Amino acid sequence: KQEVTQIPAALSVPEGENLVLNCSFTDSAIYNLQWFRQDPGKGLTSLLLIQSSQREQTSGRLNASLDKSSGRSTLYIAASQPGDSATYLCALPPRGYSNTGKLIFGQGTTLQVKP
Amino acid sequence: NAGVTQTPKFRVLKTGQSMTLLCAQDMNHEYMYWYRQDPGMGLRLIHYSVGEGTTAKGEVPDGYNVSRLKKQNFLLGLESAAPSQTSVYFCASSYSTAGGPHEQYFGPGTRLTVT
């Protein structure tokens, strides 16, 4: 059974710092992996989706990498800003459910960027 | 483009009452999903739909029913609400590609309290 873990649960950094958020999964036979952002009291916003055939995806200051063999994805945020403060979640479909859209979510990492 | 909208935003129910949560999307997406988010439990899939007229169970379907009579709408029903159903409910949708469903887009959520 696929399990998704995000460590640490919370992270606080000063503004301007580059940082890495981690996502680990137990079953390396993944179809894709998606990173989301959630602001307090709000819904989830999709940040990046990496297909299993890709090594990384970039959007602005965000870069997500995927290493299936080690069961790990990282989200790199460059030059962090206070507006980046939010909870970041990773999610991926369980084995055999890639055509249904079912996702298993990690618990998330809550990021605080201090001015 | 409104994206994914949810009605209502907040609701308080008494144990045993029934209600329906409405999700609507204007992106012509094939796939739609209902999740609940609870502290310490993360996001869990309740039911999902891979197309108009079809529904399927997710991780935590008990106590809920769904219907997808129109492609743009996905309804979540609670026939007899219980305090354990106090949660924040999120609807999401995704479009399909040759390889299956793509990234998911989320609504703003419905905060439900059952007393």
JSON list of C-alpha atoms in Angstrom, two decimals:
[
{"chain": "A", "resi": 1, "resn": "LYS", "atom": "CA", "xyz": [0.00, 0.00, 0.00]},
{"chain": "A", "resi": 2, "resn": "GLN", "atom": "CA", "xyz": [1.35, 3.40, -0.99]},
{"chain": "A", "resi": 3, "resn": "GLU", "atom": "CA", "xyz": [2.26, 5.68, 1.90]},
{"chain": "A", "resi": 4, "resn": "VAL", "atom": "CA", "xyz": [3.31, 9.29, 1.50]},
{"chain": "A", "resi": 5, "resn": "THR", "atom": "CA", "xyz": [5.36, 11.09, 4.14]},
{"chain": "A", "resi": 6, "resn": "GLN", "atom": "CA", "xyz": [6.40, 14.72, 4.39]},
{"chain": "A", "resi": 7, "resn": "ILE", "atom": "CA", "xyz": [9.08, 15.73, 6.84]},
{"chain": "A", "resi": 8, "resn": "PRO", "atom": "CA", "xyz": [9.37, 18.14, 8.55]},
{"chain": "A", "resi": 9, "resn": "ALA", "atom": "CA", "xyz": [5.79, 18.95, 9.50]},
{"chain": "A", "resi": 10, "resn": "ALA", "atom": "CA", "xyz": [6.73, 22.61, 9.97]},
{"chain": "A", "resi": 11, "resn": "LEU", "atom": "CA", "xyz": [9.56, 24.83, 8.83]},
{"chain": "A", "resi": 12, "resn": "SER", "atom": "CA", "xyz": [10.44, 28.45, 9.60]},
{"chain": "A", "resi": 13, "resn": "VAL", "atom": "CA", "xyz": [13.03, 30.35, 7.55]},
{"chain": "A", "resi": 14, "resn": "PRO", "atom": "CA", "xyz": [14.11, 33.97, 7.09]},
{"chain": "A", "resi": 15, "resn": "GLU", "atom": "CA", "xyz": [13.11, 35.78, 3.93]},
{"chain": "A", "resi": 16, "resn": "GLY", "atom": "CA", "xyz": [15.48, 35.27, 1.00]},
{"chain": "A", "resi": 17, "resn": "GLU", "atom": "CA", "xyz": [16.59, 31.79, 1.97]},
{"chain": "A", "resi": 18, "resn": "ASN", "atom": "CA", "xyz": [16.50, 28.93, -0.51]},
{"chain": "A", "resi": 19, "resn": "LEU", "atom": "CA", "xyz": [14.73, 25.88, 0.89]},
{"chain": "A", "resi": 20, "resn": "VAL", "atom": "CA", "xyz": [13.80, 22.30, 0.11]},
{"chain": "A", "resi": 21, "resn": "LEU", "atom": "CA", "xyz": [10.63, 20.48, 1.07]},
{"chain": "A", "resi": 22, "resn": "ASN", "atom": "CA", "xyz": [10.66, 16.68, 1.07]},
{"chain": "A", "resi": 23, "resn": "CYS", "atom": "CA", "xyz": [8.11, 14.08, 0.05]},
{"chain": "A", "resi": 24, "resn": "SER", "atom": "CA", "xyz": [8.77, 10.33, 0.42]},
{"chain": "A", "resi": 25, "resn": "PHE", "atom": "CA", "xyz": [6.69, 7.47, -0.94]},
{"chain": "A", "resi": 26, "resn": "THR", "atom": "CA", "xyz": [6.92, 3.72, -0.36]},
{"chain": "A", "resi": 27, "resn": "ASP", "atom": "CA", "xyz": [5.89, 2.32, -3.77]},
{"chain": "A", "resi": 28, "resn": "SER", "atom": "CA", "xyz": [8.20, 3.47, -6.56]},
{"chain": "A", "resi": 29, "resn": "ALA", "atom": "CA", "xyz": [5.76, 2.40, -9.31]},
{"chain": "A", "resi": 30, "resn": "ILE", "atom": "CA", "xyz": [4.16, 5.81, -9.54]},
{"chain": "A", "resi": 31, "resn": "TYR", "atom": "CA", "xyz": [2.32, 7.38, -12.47]},
{"chain": "A", "resi": 32, "resn": "ASN", "atom": "CA", "xyz": [2.86, 11.01, -11.51]},
{"chain": "A", "resi": 33, "resn": "LEU", "atom": "CA", "xyz": [3.31, 13.22, -8.47]},
{"chain": "A", "resi": 34, "resn": "GLN", "atom": "CA", "xyz": [1.68, 16.54, -7.77]},
{"chain": "A", "resi": 35, "resn": "TRP", "atom": "CA", "xyz": [2.68, 19.37, -5.43]},
{"chain": "A", "resi": 36, "resn": "PHE", "atom": "CA", "xyz": [0.00, 21.63, -3.97]},
{"chain": "A", "resi": 37, "resn": "ARG", "atom": "CA", "xyz": [-0.08, 24.75, -1.86]},
{"chain": "A", "resi": 38, "resn": "GLN", "atom": "CA", "xyz": [-2.79, 25.43, 0.73]},
{"chain": "A", "resi": 39, "resn": "ASP", "atom": "CA", "xyz": [-3.28, 28.80, 2.41]},
{"chain": "A", "resi": 40, "resn": "PRO", "atom": "CA", "xyz": [-5.07, 28.86, 5.79]},
{"chain": "A", "resi": 41, "resn": "GLY", "atom": "CA", "xyz": [-8.82, 28.41, 5.38]},
{"chain": "A", "resi": 42, "resn": "LYS", "atom": "CA", "xyz": [-8.49, 27.99, 1.63]},
{"chain": "A", "resi": 43, "resn": "GLY", "atom": "CA", "xyz": [-8.54, 25.21, -0.93]},
{"chain": "A", "resi": 44, "resn": "LEU", "atom": "CA", "xyz": [-5.53, 23.64, -2.59]},
{"chain": "A", "resi": 45, "resn": "THR", "atom": "CA", "xyz": [-3.71, 25.22, -5.50]},
{"chain": "A", "resi": 46, "resn": "SER", "atom": "CA", "xyz": [-1.78, 22.99, -7.87]},
{"chain": "A", "resi": 47, "resn": "LEU", "atom": "CA", "xyz": [1.85, 24.06, -8.19]},
{"chain": "A", "resi": 48, "resn": "LEU", "atom": "CA", "xyz": [3.58, 21.41, -10.27]},
{"chain": "A", "resi": 49, "resn": "LEU", "atom": "CA", "xyz": [2.85, 17.97, -11.67]},
{"chain": "A", "resi": 50, "resn": "ILE", "atom": "CA", "xyz": [5.71, 15.61, -12.55]},
{"chain": "A", "resi": 51, "resn": "GLN", "atom": "CA", "xyz": [5.08, 12.61, -14.76]},
{"chain": "A", "resi": 52, "resn": "SER", "atom": "CA", "xyz": [6.89, 9.38, -13.88]},
{"chain": "A", "resi": 53, "resn": "SER", "atom": "CA", "xyz": [9.07, 9.77, -16.99]},
{"chain": "A", "resi": 54, "resn": "GLN", "atom": "CA", "xyz": [10.30, 13.21, -15.89]},
{"chain": "A", "resi": 55, "resn": "ARG", "atom": "CA", "xyz": [13.11, 14.10, -13.51]},
{"chain": "A", "resi": 56, "resn": "GLU", "atom": "CA", "xyz": [12.00, 17.64, -12.72]},
{"chain": "A", "resi": 57, "resn": "GLN", "atom": "CA", "xyz": [9.56, 20.44, -13.43]},
{"chain": "A", "resi": 58, "resn": "THR", "atom": "CA", "xyz": [10.03, 24.18, -12.97]},
{"chain": "A", "resi": 59, "resn": "SER", "atom": "CA", "xyz": [7.62, 27.06, -12.51]},
{"chain": "A", "resi": 60, "resn": "GLY", "atom": "CA", "xyz": [9.10, 30.43, -11.63]},
{"chain": "A", "resi": 61, "resn": "ARG", "atom": "CA", "xyz": [10.99, 30.12, -8.33]},
{"chain": "A", "resi": 62, "resn": "LEU", "atom": "CA", "xyz": [9.73, 26.57, -7.81]},
{"chain": "A", "resi": 63, "resn": "ASN", "atom": "CA", "xyz": [11.49, 23.43, -8.94]},
{"chain": "A", "resi": 64, "resn": "ALA", "atom": "CA", "xyz": [10.21, 19.94, -8.23]},
{"chain": "A", "resi": 65, "resn": "SER", "atom": "CA", "xyz": [12.36, 16.87, -8.71]},
{"chain": "A", "resi": 66, "resn": "LEU", "atom": "CA", "xyz": [11.47, 13.21, -8.77]},
{"chain": "A", "resi": 67, "resn": "ASP", "atom": "CA", "xyz": [13.67, 10.20, -7.96]},
{"chain": "A", "resi": 68, "resn": "LYS", "atom": "CA", "xyz": [11.51, 7.08, -8.23]},
{"chain": "A", "resi": 69, "resn": "SER", "atom": "CA", "xyz": [14.28, 4.67, -7.29]},
{"chain": "A", "resi": 70, "resn": "SER", "atom": "CA", "xyz": [14.74, 6.32, -3.90]},
{"chain": "A", "resi": 71, "resn": "GLY", "atom": "CA", "xyz": [11.02, 7.03, -3.45]},
{"chain": "A", "resi": 72, "resn": "ARG", "atom": "CA", "xyz": [11.54, 10.74, -3.09]},
{"chain": "A", "resi": 73, "resn": "SER", "atom": "CA", "xyz": [10.43, 14.07, -4.49]},
{"chain": "A", "resi": 74, "resn": "THR", "atom": "CA", "xyz": [11.67, 17.49, -3.45]},
{"chain": "A", "resi": 75, "resn": "LEU", "atom": "CA", "xyz": [10.21, 20.94, -3.92]},
{"chain": "A", "resi": 76, "resn": "TYR", "atom": "CA", "xyz": [12.87, 23.62, -4.11]},
{"chain": "A", "resi": 77, "resn": "ILE", "atom": "CA", "xyz": [11.82, 27.21, -3.43]},
{"chain": "A", "resi": 78, "resn": "ALA", "atom": "CA", "xyz": [14.35, 29.85, -4.41]},
{"chain": "A", "resi": 79, "resn": "ALA", "atom": "CA", "xyz": [14.67, 33.22, -2.69]},
{"chain": "A", "resi": 80, "resn": "SER", "atom": "CA", "xyz": [11.74, 32.62, -0.35]},
{"chain": "A", "resi": 81, "resn": "GLN", "atom": "CA", "xyz": [9.28, 35.44, 0.37]},
{"chain": "A", "resi": 82, "resn": "PRO", "atom": "CA", "xyz": [6.72, 35.97, 3.15]},
{"chain": "A", "resi": 83, "resn": "GLY", "atom": "CA", "xyz": [4.00, 35.31, 0.55]},
{"chain": "A", "resi": 84, "resn": "ASP", "atom": "CA", "xyz": [5.32, 31.76, 0.23]},
{"chain": "A", "resi": 85, "resn": "SER", "atom": "CA", "xyz": [4.07, 31.02, 3.76]},
{"chain": "A", "resi": 86, "resn": "ALA", "atom": "CA", "xyz": [1.54, 28.20, 3.42]},
{"chain": "A", "resi": 87, "resn": "THR", "atom": "CA", "xyz": [1.18, 24.45, 3.77]},
{"chain": "A", "resi": 88, "resn": "TYR", "atom": "CA", "xyz": [2.72, 22.44, 0.95]},
{"chain": "A", "resi": 89, "resn": "LEU", "atom": "CA", "xyz": [1.36, 18.99, 0.15]},
{"chain": "A", "resi": 90, "resn": "CYS", "atom": "CA", "xyz": [2.49, 16.30, -2.22]},
{"chain": "A", "resi": 91, "resn": "ALA", "atom": "CA", "xyz": [0.13, 13.69, -3.64]},
{"chain": "A", "resi": 92, "resn": "LEU", "atom": "CA", "xyz": [0.24, 10.77, -6.01]},
{"chain": "A", "resi": 93, "resn": "PRO", "atom": "CA", "xyz": [-2.09, 8.07, -7.31]},
{"chain": "A", "resi": 94, "resn": "PRO", "atom": "CA", "xyz": [-1.90, 4.60, -5.74]},
{"chain": "A", "resi": 95, "resn": "ARG", "atom": "CA", "xyz": [-0.70, 1.72, -7.90]},
{"chain": "A", "resi": 96, "resn": "GLY", "atom": "CA", "xyz": [-3.36, 0.65, -10.36]},
{"chain": "A", "resi": 97, "resn": "TYR", "atom": "CA", "xyz": [-5.44, 3.79, -10.02]},
{"chain": "A", "resi": 98, "resn": "SER", "atom": "CA", "xyz": [-3.65, 6.10, -12.43]},
{"chain": "A", "resi": 99, "resn": "ASN", "atom": "CA", "xyz": [-6.72, 6.29, -14.70]},
{"chain": "A", "resi": 100, "resn": "THR", "atom": "CA", "xyz": [-9.14, 7.27, -11.93]},
{"chain": "A", "resi": 101, "resn": "GLY", "atom": "CA", "xyz": [-7.52, 10.39, -10.53]},
{"chain": "A", "resi": 102, "resn": "LYS", "atom": "CA", "xyz": [-7.44, 8.99, -7.00]},
{"chain": "A", "resi": 103, "resn": "LEU", "atom": "CA", "xyz": [-4.68, 10.62, -4.98]},
{"chain": "A", "resi": 104, "resn": "ILE", "atom": "CA", "xyz": [-2.93, 9.80, -1.73]},
{"chain": "A", "resi": 105, "resn": "PHE", "atom": "CA", "xyz": [-1.80, 12.92, 0.10]},
{"chain": "A", "resi": 106, "resn": "GLY", "atom": "CA", "xyz": [1.07, 13.52, 2.46]},
{"chain": "A", "resi": 107, "resn": "GLN", "atom": "CA", "xyz": [0.35, 15.33, 5.72]},
{"chain": "A", "resi": 108, "resn": "GLY", "atom": "CA", "xyz": [2.01, 18.48, 4.43]},
{"chain": "A", "resi": 109, "resn": "THR", "atom": "CA", "xyz": [4.80, 20.80, 5.51]},
{"chain": "A", "resi": 110, "resn": "THR", "atom": "CA", "xyz": [3.73, 24.15, 6.95]},
{"chain": "A", "resi": 111, "resn": "LEU", "atom": "CA", "xyz": [6.19, 26.81, 5.87]},
{"chain": "A", "resi": 112, "resn": "GLN", "atom": "CA", "xyz": [6.63, 30.18, 7.53]},
{"chain": "A", "resi": 113, "resn": "VAL", "atom": "CA", "xyz": [8.87, 32.75, 5.86]},
{"chain": "A", "resi": 114, "resn": "LYS", "atom": "CA", "xyz": [9.76, 35.55, 8.24]},
{"chain": "A", "resi": 115, "resn": "PRO", "atom": "CA", "xyz": [10.38, 39.08, 6.91]},
{"chain": "B", "resi": 1, "resn": "ASN", "atom": "CA", "xyz": [-13.82, 31.15, -15.69]},
{"chain": "B", "resi": 2, "resn": "ALA", "atom": "CA", "xyz": [-14.98, 30.55, -12.12]},
{"chain": "B", "resi": 3, "resn": "GLY", "atom": "CA", "xyz": [-13.08, 27.24, -11.88]},
{"chain": "B", "resi": 4, "resn": "VAL", "atom": "CA", "xyz": [-14.43, 24.97, -9.14]},
{"chain": "B", "resi": 5, "resn": "THR", "atom": "CA", "xyz": [-17.11, 26.42, -6.88]},
{"chain": "B", "resi": 6, "resn": "GLN", "atom": "CA", "xyz": [-18.72, 24.92, -3.79]},
{"chain": "B", "resi": 7, "resn": "THR", "atom": "CA", "xyz": [-22.03, 25.69, -2.10]},
{"chain": "B", "resi": 8, "resn": "PRO", "atom": "CA", "xyz": [-22.46, 26.40, 0.79]},
{"chain": "B", "resi": 9, "resn": "LYS", "atom": "CA", "xyz": [-19.25, 27.75, 2.34]},
{"chain": "B", "resi": 10, "resn": "PHE", "atom": "CA", "xyz": [-20.33, 27.04, 5.92]},
{"chain": "B", "resi": 11, "resn": "ARG", "atom": "CA", "xyz": [-23.04, 24.92, 7.49]},
{"chain": "B", "resi": 12, "resn": "VAL", "atom": "CA", "xyz": [-24.04, 23.76, 10.94]},
{"chain": "B", "resi": 13, "resn": "LEU", "atom": "CA", "xyz": [-26.20, 20.65, 11.21]},
{"chain": "B", "resi": 14, "resn": "LYS", "atom": "CA", "xyz": [-27.74, 18.77, 14.08]},
{"chain": "B", "resi": 15, "resn": "THR", "atom": "CA", "xyz": [-27.16, 15.05, 14.40]},
{"chain": "B", "resi": 16, "resn": "GLY", "atom": "CA", "xyz": [-29.54, 13.15, 12.13]},
{"chain": "B", "resi": 17, "resn": "GLN", "atom": "CA", "xyz": [-30.21, 16.01, 9.73]},
{"chain": "B", "resi": 18, "resn": "SER", "atom": "CA", "xyz": [-29.51, 15.66, 6.04]},
{"chain": "B", "resi": 19, "resn": "MET", "atom": "CA", "xyz": [-27.92, 18.01, 3.54]},
{"chain": "B", "resi": 20, "resn": "THR", "atom": "CA", "xyz": [-26.39, 18.18, 0.08]},
{"chain": "B", "resi": 21, "resn": "LEU", "atom": "CA", "xyz": [-23.15, 19.87, -0.86]},
{"chain": "B", "resi": 22, "resn": "LEU", "atom": "CA", "xyz": [-22.94, 21.14, -4.41]},
{"chain": "B", "resi": 23, "resn": "CYS", "atom": "CA", "xyz": [-19.79, 21.28, -6.50]},
{"chain": "B", "resi": 24, "resn": "ALA", "atom": "CA", "xyz": [-19.75, 22.93, -9.91]},
{"chain": "B", "resi": 25, "resn": "GLN", "atom": "CA", "xyz": [-16.94, 23.31, -12.44]},
{"chain": "B", "resi": 26, "resn": "ASP", "atom": "CA", "xyz": [-16.92, 25.27, -15.69]},
{"chain": "B", "resi": 27, "resn": "MET", "atom": "CA", "xyz": [-13.75, 23.76, -17.19]},
{"chain": "B", "resi": 28, "resn": "ASN", "atom": "CA", "xyz": [-15.46, 20.83, -18.94]},
{"chain": "B", "resi": 29, "resn": "HIS", "atom": "CA", "xyz": [-13.47, 18.39, -16.82]},
{"chain": "B", "resi": 30, "resn": "GLU", "atom": "CA", "xyz": [-14.32, 14.70, -16.98]},
{"chain": "B", "resi": 31, "resn": "TYR", "atom": "CA", "xyz": [-13.16, 13.77, -13.49]},
{"chain": "B", "resi": 32, "resn": "MET", "atom": "CA", "xyz": [-14.55, 15.10, -10.23]},
{"chain": "B", "resi": 33, "resn": "TYR", "atom": "CA", "xyz": [-13.75, 14.25, -6.59]},
{"chain": "B", "resi": 34, "resn": "TRP", "atom": "CA", "xyz": [-14.94, 14.85, -3.05]},
{"chain": "B", "resi": 35, "resn": "TYR", "atom": "CA", "xyz": [-12.39, 14.96, -0.20]},
{"chain": "B", "resi": 36, "resn": "ARG", "atom": "CA", "xyz": [-12.58, 15.64, 3.48]},
{"chain": "B", "resi": 37, "resn": "GLN", "atom": "CA", "xyz": [-9.76, 17.25, 5.44]},
{"chain": "B", "resi": 38, "resn": "ASP", "atom": "CA", "xyz": [-9.34, 16.64, 9.15]},
{"chain": "B", "resi": 39, "resn": "PRO", "atom": "CA", "xyz": [-6.53, 17.68, 11.52]},
{"chain": "B", "resi": 40, "resn": "GLY", "atom": "CA", "xyz": [-3.95, 14.91, 11.79]},
{"chain": "B", "resi": 41, "resn": "MET", "atom": "CA", "xyz": [-5.65, 12.84, 9.08]},
{"chain": "B", "resi": 42, "resn": "GLY", "atom": "CA", "xyz": [-4.86, 14.95, 6.05]},
{"chain": "B", "resi": 43, "resn": "LEU", "atom": "CA", "xyz": [-6.98, 14.82, 2.90]},
{"chain": "B", "resi": 44, "resn": "ARG", "atom": "CA", "xyz": [-8.97, 11.66, 2.27]},
{"chain": "B", "resi": 45, "resn": "LEU", "atom": "CA", "xyz": [-11.01, 10.79, -0.80]},
{"chain": "B", "resi": 46, "resn": "ILE", "atom": "CA", "xyz": [-14.71, 10.16, -0.15]},
{"chain": "B", "resi": 47, "resn": "HIS", "atom": "CA", "xyz": [-16.11, 9.48, -3.64]},
{"chain": "B", "resi": 48, "resn": "TYR", "atom": "CA", "xyz": [-15.09, 10.28, -7.17]},
{"chain": "B", "resi": 49, "resn": "SER", "atom": "CA", "xyz": [-16.48, 10.28, -10.69]},
{"chain": "B", "resi": 50, "resn": "VAL", "atom": "CA", "xyz": [-14.72, 9.54, -13.97]},
{"chain": "B", "resi": 51, "resn": "GLY", "atom": "CA", "xyz": [-17.54, 10.93, -16.08]},
{"chain": "B", "resi": 52, "resn": "GLU", "atom": "CA", "xyz": [-21.16, 12.00, -16.23]},
{"chain": "B", "resi": 53, "resn": "GLY", "atom": "CA", "xyz": [-23.45, 9.36, -14.75]},
{"chain": "B", "resi": 54, "resn": "THR", "atom": "CA", "xyz": [-20.63, 7.42, -13.03]},
{"chain": "B", "resi": 55, "resn": "THR", "atom": "CA", "xyz": [-19.48, 7.40, -9.41]},
{"chain": "B", "resi": 56, "resn": "ALA", "atom": "CA", "xyz": [-17.08, 5.29, -7.37]},
{"chain": "B", "resi": 57, "resn": "LYS", "atom": "CA", "xyz": [-16.07, 4.92, -3.72]},
{"chain": "B", "resi": 58, "resn": "GLY", "atom": "CA", "xyz": [-12.90, 6.39, -2.33]},
{"chain": "B", "resi": 59, "resn": "GLU", "atom": "CA", "xyz": [-11.15, 5.76, 0.99]},
{"chain": "B", "resi": 60, "resn": "VAL", "atom": "CA", "xyz": [-13.93, 6.90, 3.36]},
{"chain": "B", "resi": 61, "resn": "PRO", "atom": "CA", "xyz": [-17.32, 6.56, 1.59]},
{"chain": "B", "resi": 62, "resn": "ASP", "atom": "CA", "xyz": [-19.48, 5.41, 4.52]},
{"chain": "B", "resi": 63, "resn": "GLY", "atom": "CA", "xyz": [-22.25, 7.84, 5.46]},
{"chain": "B", "resi": 64, "resn": "TYR", "atom": "CA", "xyz": [-22.07, 9.70, 2.15]},
{"chain": "B", "resi": 65, "resn": "ASN", "atom": "CA", "xyz": [-23.75, 9.40, -1.24]},
{"chain": "B", "resi": 66, "resn": "VAL", "atom": "CA", "xyz": [-22.95, 11.18, -4.48]},
{"chain": "B", "resi": 67, "resn": "SER", "atom": "CA", "xyz": [-24.51, 11.86, -7.85]},
{"chain": "B", "resi": 68, "resn": "ARG", "atom": "CA", "xyz": [-23.15, 13.14, -11.17]},
{"chain": "B", "resi": 69, "resn": "LEU", "atom": "CA", "xyz": [-26.22, 13.75, -13.30]},
{"chain": "B", "resi": 70, "resn": "LYS", "atom": "CA", "xyz": [-24.57, 16.57, -15.21]},
{"chain": "B", "resi": 71, "resn": "LYS", "atom": "CA", "xyz": [-20.94, 16.73, -16.27]},
{"chain": "B", "resi": 72, "resn": "GLN", "atom": "CA", "xyz": [-20.38, 20.07, -14.55]},
{"chain": "B", "resi": 73, "resn": "ASN", "atom": "CA", "xyz": [-21.94, 19.16, -11.19]},
{"chain": "B", "resi": 74, "resn": "PHE", "atom": "CA", "xyz": [-20.99, 16.67, -8.47]},
{"chain": "B", "resi": 75, "resn": "LEU", "atom": "CA", "xyz": [-23.26, 16.44, -5.42]},
{"chain": "B", "resi": 76, "resn": "LEU", "atom": "CA", "xyz": [-22.29, 15.04, -2.03]},
{"chain": "B", "resi": 77, "resn": "GLY", "atom": "CA", "xyz": [-25.13, 13.99, 0.25]},
{"chain": "B", "resi": 78, "resn": "LEU", "atom": "CA", "xyz": [-25.24, 13.27, 3.96]},
{"chain": "B", "resi": 79, "resn": "GLU", "atom": "CA", "xyz": [-28.44, 11.37, 4.72]},
{"chain": "B", "resi": 80, "resn": "SER", "atom": "CA", "xyz": [-28.14, 11.35, 8.51]},
{"chain": "B", "resi": 81, "resn": "ALA", "atom": "CA", "xyz": [-25.34, 13.59, 9.74]},
{"chain": "B", "resi": 82, "resn": "ALA", "atom": "CA", "xyz": [-23.11, 12.46, 12.60]},
{"chain": "B", "resi": 83, "resn": "PRO", "atom": "CA", "xyz": [-20.59, 14.47, 14.68]},
{"chain": "B", "resi": 84, "resn": "SER", "atom": "CA", "xyz": [-17.80, 12.37, 13.06]},
{"chain": "B", "resi": 85, "resn": "GLN", "atom": "CA", "xyz": [-18.67, 14.09, 9.79]},
{"chain": "B", "resi": 86, "resn": "THR", "atom": "CA", "xyz": [-17.60, 17.46, 11.12]},
{"chain": "B", "resi": 87, "resn": "SER", "atom": "CA", "xyz": [-14.88, 18.41, 8.68]},
{"chain": "B", "resi": 88, "resn": "VAL", "atom": "CA", "xyz": [-13.85, 20.63, 5.81]},
{"chain": "B", "resi": 89, "resn": "TYR", "atom": "CA", "xyz": [-15.04, 19.22, 2.50]},
{"chain": "B", "resi": 90, "resn": "PHE", "atom": "CA", "xyz": [-13.22, 19.92, -0.74]},
{"chain": "B", "resi": 91, "resn": "CYS", "atom": "CA", "xyz": [-14.33, 19.25, -4.27]},
{"chain": "B", "resi": 92, "resn": "ALA", "atom": "CA", "xyz": [-11.83, 18.92, -7.11]},
{"chain": "B", "resi": 93, "resn": "SER", "atom": "CA", "xyz": [-11.88, 18.25, -10.83]},
{"chain": "B", "resi": 94, "resn": "SER", "atom": "CA", "xyz": [-9.38, 17.28, -13.50]},
{"chain": "B", "resi": 95, "resn": "TYR", "atom": "CA", "xyz": [-9.32, 16.92, -17.26]},
{"chain": "B", "resi": 96, "resn": "SER", "atom": "CA", "xyz": [-8.37, 13.74, -19.04]},
{"chain": "B", "resi": 97, "resn": "THR", "atom": "CA", "xyz": [-5.45, 13.06, -21.33]},
{"chain": "B", "resi": 98, "resn": "ALA", "atom": "CA", "xyz": [-4.50, 10.00, -23.35]},
{"chain": "B", "resi": 99, "resn": "GLY", "atom": "CA", "xyz": [-2.71, 8.72, -20.25]},
{"chain": "B", "resi": 100, "resn": "GLY", "atom": "CA", "xyz": [-5.52, 9.38, -17.82]},
{"chain": "B", "resi": 101, "resn": "PRO", "atom": "CA", "xyz": [-6.57, 12.27, -15.54]},
{"chain": "B", "resi": 102, "resn": "HIS", "atom": "CA", "xyz": [-4.28, 15.23, -15.21]},
{"chain": "B", "resi": 103, "resn": "GLU", "atom": "CA", "xyz": [-3.68, 17.69, -12.38]},
{"chain": "B", "resi": 104, "resn": "GLN", "atom": "CA", "xyz": [-6.52, 18.39, -10.01]},
{"chain": "B", "resi": 105, "resn": "TYR", "atom": "CA", "xyz": [-8.10, 21.78, -9.41]},
{"chain": "B", "resi": 106, "resn": "PHE", "atom": "CA", "xyz": [-9.71, 22.38, -6.04]},
{"chain": "B", "resi": 107, "resn": "GLY", "atom": "CA", "xyz": [-12.67, 24.39, -4.82]},
{"chain": "B", "resi": 108, "resn": "PRO", "atom": "CA", "xyz": [-12.51, 26.70, -1.77]},
{"chain": "B", "resi": 109, "resn": "GLY", "atom": "CA", "xyz": [-14.08, 24.18, 0.62]},
{"chain": "B", "resi": 110, "resn": "THR", "atom": "CA", "xyz": [-17.19, 23.82, 2.77]},
{"chain": "B", "resi": 111, "resn": "ARG", "atom": "CA", "xyz": [-16.78, 23.90, 6.52]},
{"chain": "B", "resi": 112, "resn": "LEU", "atom": "CA", "xyz": [-19.39, 21.60, 8.08]},
{"chain": "B", "resi": 113, "resn": "THR", "atom": "CA", "xyz": [-20.08, 21.28, 11.79]},
{"chain": "B", "resi": 114, "resn": "VAL", "atom": "CA", "xyz": [-22.41, 18.59, 13.13]},
{"chain": "B", "resi": 115, "resn": "THR", "atom": "CA", "xyz": [-23.57, 19.11, 16.71]}
]
